[in-house]
Amino acid sequence: MSKVEAELLALHGGPPVTVEKFPDAWLGPAEIGEEEIAAVTGVLRSRKIFRFLHEGDASYCNRLEKLFSERTGCEYSLAVGGGTAALICGLVGLGVGEGDEVIIPGHTYIASASAVLIVGAVPVLTEIDSSLNMDPDEIENRITSRTRAIMPVHMRGVPCRMEGILEVARKHGLKVIEDAAQACGGSYKGRPLGSFGEVGCFSLQQYKIITSGEGGVVVTRDKEVFDRAAIRHDSAMCYWKPEGSSVRPFAGENFRMNEMEGALGVVQFGRLDGILATLRSLKKRIVEPLAEIEEIQLQDVPDPEGECAVQAAFFTKDPETARLFAEALRAEGIPAGSIYDKGIPDRHVFPFWEYVMEKGSSDRHGRPWTSPLHDPNRRYHSAMLPRTLDLLGRAVVLQLSQVFEDRHADWIVEAVKKVARGVL
Ligand SMILES: *Cc1c(COP(=O)(O)O)cnc(C)c1O
């Protein structure tokens, strides 16, 4: 094969970089093995699925909470039924509710916005920067008399610039609730993600770094915040637990984690650092050579040592190029995608959050939007965060997996170089 032939993009009929299919297996679920099976079946054999039938370390849910407390250095942890439930309990823990505003980035999973609405508050959307996370410099001009909290989201395992966010929060007396659903085990400048704000929230759903099937964890250093979160997570808990609480009873729901989920979560937690180490070295092998390609600009990762490295992303010059670039990579045999494409609804991009954009509600009064406590003039539209859409539109994302081997990383590099020469 001549050099010219090898250089012809697979998209244009040339030979692809690889015909071997990349493994589908990904993150925590790929690691499920005998240990997980033994732990979960052990719970079944005990016939006690409800967590509060087990005391102390005999409860997997208790053990999972302890693991998260140790990891984050936050004394109090609460295992719940999911990441969204963790955010709801965290917001309730902070006392956020009707009439309050919470600042969230325009690039996050829709669940971040949903949790804010469910507690009766409204989300105020803010711009991201080239890290694809909340831009600390954009927060201040979105603060109003109703703002109560800022919710940084460590998207795609990349840490937010927390010092800037905390500075704005402290200056204005706002609470910080971190959505670390996609960044379990990550850190920023040596400090664990989830431990910067008053509250940190994790998800252990199937698509996150480790999984309990469904599940989430709230961490905090504040006993009262924890008590309030715990009360919200069980409709009658306030009558027997948390012991010695000074919080007056209020309504809760059922966000409890069960022991089968706890068991799966505890075993998976043991795999977390191994998964992260493999992902980080794989990503290093990919981004170092990509940094030399002039036609693309790598996503800015504030702390590569601490990030979770579940993906690698870069920007092209315009959205049309990004779409074409991703298509050309797929033709070369490389799993790749663009993030914001007007034709493809992706609930990680704010214009596709219809129930925010159109102020959807479950009740006939249209709450919480119509509450007299909220600003009636607050509007949402897809042009409100131009920089966010520009960045997301120009981004190409490569999903990484700890089961990839060096050859997969090398194919990715080869294909990106080839496409950069061919498309741009
Ligand atoms: C997955 C996710 C959630 C919600 O977690 P669930 O466990 O699915 O409820 C919240 N925020 C972000 C950023 C997520 O990725």
PDB file of N, CA, C and O and ligand atoms in Angstrom, residues 82-85 87 108-109 111-112 153 155 179 181-182 203-205 208 214-215 348, ligand 1:
ATOM      1  N   GLY A  82     -29.741   6.938  44.630  1.00  0.00           N
ATOM      2  CA  GLY A  82     -29.226   7.385  43.335  1.00  0.00           C
ATOM      3  C   GLY A  82     -28.531   8.724  43.453  1.00  0.00           C
ATOM      4  O   GLY A  82     -28.572   9.377  44.515  1.00  0.00           O
ATOM      5  N   GLY A  83     -27.895   9.139  42.365  1.00  0.00           N
ATOM      6  CA  GLY A  83     -27.196  10.421  42.353  1.00  0.00           C
ATOM      7  C   GLY A  83     -28.161  11.599  42.436  1.00  0.00           C
ATOM      8  O   GLY A  83     -27.878  12.602  43.102  1.00  0.00           O
ATOM      9  N   THR A  84     -29.296  11.481  41.759  1.00  0.00           N
ATOM     10  CA  THR A  84     -30.290  12.561  41.819  1.00  0.00           C
ATOM     11  C   THR A  84     -30.823  12.683  43.249  1.00  0.00           C
ATOM     12  O   THR A  84     -30.962  13.789  43.781  1.00  0.00           O
ATOM     13  N   ALA A  85     -31.083  11.535  43.867  1.00  0.00           N
ATOM     14  CA  ALA A  85     -31.536  11.533  45.264  1.00  0.00           C
ATOM     15  C   ALA A  85     -30.474  12.167  46.162  1.00  0.00           C
ATOM     16  O   ALA A  85     -30.794  12.911  47.097  1.00  0.00           O
ATOM     17  N   LEU A  87     -28.368  14.506  45.327  1.00  0.00           N
ATOM     18  CA  LEU A  87     -28.422  15.962  45.133  1.00  0.00           C
ATOM     19  C   LEU A  87     -29.629  16.555  45.866  1.00  0.00           C
ATOM     20  O   LEU A  87     -29.534  17.613  46.500  1.00  0.00           O
ATOM     21  N   THR A 108     -24.127  19.836  32.055  1.00  0.00           N
ATOM     22  CA  THR A 108     -24.187  18.834  33.116  1.00  0.00           C
ATOM     23  C   THR A 108     -25.335  17.913  32.751  1.00  0.00           C
ATOM     24  O   THR A 108     -26.142  18.234  31.873  1.00  0.00           O
ATOM     25  N   TYR A 109     -25.413  16.776  33.411  1.00  0.00           N
ATOM     26  CA  TYR A 109     -26.580  15.938  33.160  1.00  0.00           C
ATOM     27  C   TYR A 109     -27.814  16.655  33.717  1.00  0.00           C
ATOM     28  O   TYR A 109     -27.743  17.326  34.745  1.00  0.00           O
ATOM     29  N   ALA A 111     -30.088  15.872  35.439  1.00  0.00           N
ATOM     30  CA  ALA A 111     -30.438  15.562  36.828  1.00  0.00           C
ATOM     31  C   ALA A 111     -30.010  16.676  37.788  1.00  0.00           C
ATOM     32  O   ALA A 111     -30.660  16.888  38.816  1.00  0.00           O
ATOM     33  N   SER A 112     -28.941  17.402  37.464  1.00  0.00           N
ATOM     34  CA  SER A 112     -28.506  18.501  38.343  1.00  0.00           C
ATOM     35  C   SER A 112     -29.603  19.552  38.416  1.00  0.00           C
ATOM     36  O   SER A 112     -29.930  20.067  39.495  1.00  0.00           O
ATOM     37  N   VAL A 153     -20.126  21.071  38.854  1.00  0.00           N
ATOM     38  CA  VAL A 153     -20.260  19.673  38.426  1.00  0.00           C
ATOM     39  C   VAL A 153     -18.940  19.251  37.782  1.00  0.00           C
ATOM     40  O   VAL A 153     -18.495  19.882  36.821  1.00  0.00           O
ATOM     41  N   MET A 155     -17.597  17.436  35.441  1.00  0.00           N
ATOM     42  CA  MET A 155     -18.082  16.666  34.297  1.00  0.00           C
ATOM     43  C   MET A 155     -17.003  15.783  33.691  1.00  0.00           C
ATOM     44  O   MET A 155     -15.855  16.184  33.558  1.00  0.00           O
ATOM     45  N   ASP A 179     -21.529  18.369  42.532  1.00  0.00           N
ATOM     46  CA  ASP A 179     -22.060  17.187  41.848  1.00  0.00           C
ATOM     47  C   ASP A 179     -20.861  16.424  41.295  1.00  0.00           C
ATOM     48  O   ASP A 179     -20.284  16.798  40.273  1.00  0.00           O
ATOM     49  N   ALA A 181     -20.991  13.206  40.501  1.00  0.00           N
ATOM     50  CA  ALA A 181     -21.566  11.950  39.991  1.00  0.00           C
ATOM     51  C   ALA A 181     -20.647  11.278  38.974  1.00  0.00           C
ATOM     52  O   ALA A 181     -20.580  10.059  38.902  1.00  0.00           O
ATOM     53  N   GLN A 182     -19.950  12.098  38.175  1.00  0.00           N
ATOM     54  CA  GLN A 182     -19.097  11.535  37.115  1.00  0.00           C
ATOM     55  C   GLN A 182     -17.627  11.524  37.515  1.00  0.00           C
ATOM     56  O   GLN A 182     -16.763  11.315  36.667  1.00  0.00           O
ATOM     57  N   SER A 203     -22.795   9.480  42.394  1.00  0.00           N
ATOM     58  CA  SER A 203     -23.746   8.518  41.836  1.00  0.00           C
ATOM     59  C   SER A 203     -23.036   7.188  41.623  1.00  0.00           C
ATOM     60  O   SER A 203     -21.858   7.157  41.248  1.00  0.00           O
ATOM     61  N   LEU A 204     -23.764   6.108  41.872  1.00  0.00           N
ATOM     62  CA  LEU A 204     -23.208   4.765  41.656  1.00  0.00           C
ATOM     63  C   LEU A 204     -24.091   4.010  40.668  1.00  0.00           C
ATOM     64  O   LEU A 204     -24.273   2.800  40.755  1.00  0.00           O
ATOM     65  N   GLN A 205     -24.616   4.753  39.729  1.00  0.00           N
ATOM     66  CA  GLN A 205     -25.473   4.194  38.698  1.00  0.00           C
ATOM     67  C   GLN A 205     -24.613   3.434  37.683  1.00  0.00           C
ATOM     68  O   GLN A 205     -23.384   3.552  37.683  1.00  0.00           O
ATOM     69  N   LYS A 208     -21.559   5.143  35.808  1.00  0.00           N
ATOM     70  CA  LYS A 208     -20.550   5.920  36.526  1.00  0.00           C
ATOM     71  C   LYS A 208     -19.286   5.072  36.738  1.00  0.00           C
ATOM     72  O   LYS A 208     -19.229   3.925  36.334  1.00  0.00           O
ATOM     73  N   GLU A 214     -27.973   0.884  41.130  1.00  0.00           N
ATOM     74  CA  GLU A 214     -28.450   2.253  41.341  1.00  0.00           C
ATOM     75  C   GLU A 214     -27.925   2.656  42.705  1.00  0.00           C
ATOM     76  O   GLU A 214     -27.820   1.823  43.609  1.00  0.00           O
ATOM     77  N   GLY A 215     -27.622   3.918  42.879  1.00  0.00           N
ATOM     78  CA  GLY A 215     -27.162   4.342  44.190  1.00  0.00           C
ATOM     79  C   GLY A 215     -26.497   5.699  44.144  1.00  0.00           C
ATOM     80  O   GLY A 215     -26.150   6.195  43.066  1.00  0.00           O
ATOM     81  N   HIS A 348     -27.180  16.344  28.356  1.00  0.00           N
ATOM     82  CA  HIS A 348     -26.062  16.967  29.073  1.00  0.00           C
ATOM     83  C   HIS A 348     -25.846  18.407  28.610  1.00  0.00           C
ATOM     84  O   HIS A 348     -24.944  19.082  29.083  1.00  0.00           O
TER      85      HIS A 348
HETATM   86  C1  LIG B   1     -25.636  10.502  36.509  1.00  0.00           C
HETATM   87  C2  LIG B   1     -25.620  11.893  36.976  1.00  0.00           C
HETATM   88  C3  LIG B   1     -26.525  12.343  37.955  1.00  0.00           C
HETATM   89  C4  LIG B   1     -27.653  11.511  38.444  1.00  0.00           C
HETATM   90  O1  LIG B   1     -27.321  10.278  38.964  1.00  0.00           O
HETATM   91  P1  LIG B   1     -28.423   9.103  39.024  1.00  0.00           P
HETATM   92  O2  LIG B   1     -27.742   8.092  39.874  1.00  0.00           O
HETATM   93  O3  LIG B   1     -28.655   8.653  37.626  1.00  0.00           O
HETATM   94  O4  LIG B   1     -29.641   9.660  39.659  1.00  0.00           O
HETATM   95  C5  LIG B   1     -26.405  13.635  38.402  1.00  0.00           C
HETATM   96  N1  LIG B   1     -25.472  14.470  37.901  1.00  0.00           N
HETATM   97  C6  LIG B   1     -24.591  14.081  36.964  1.00  0.00           C
HETATM   98  C7  LIG B   1     -23.558  15.055  36.478  1.00  0.00           C
HETATM   99  C8  LIG B   1     -24.648  12.793  36.450  1.00  0.00           C
HETATM  100  O5  LIG B   1     -23.799  12.424  35.492  1.00  0.00           O
END
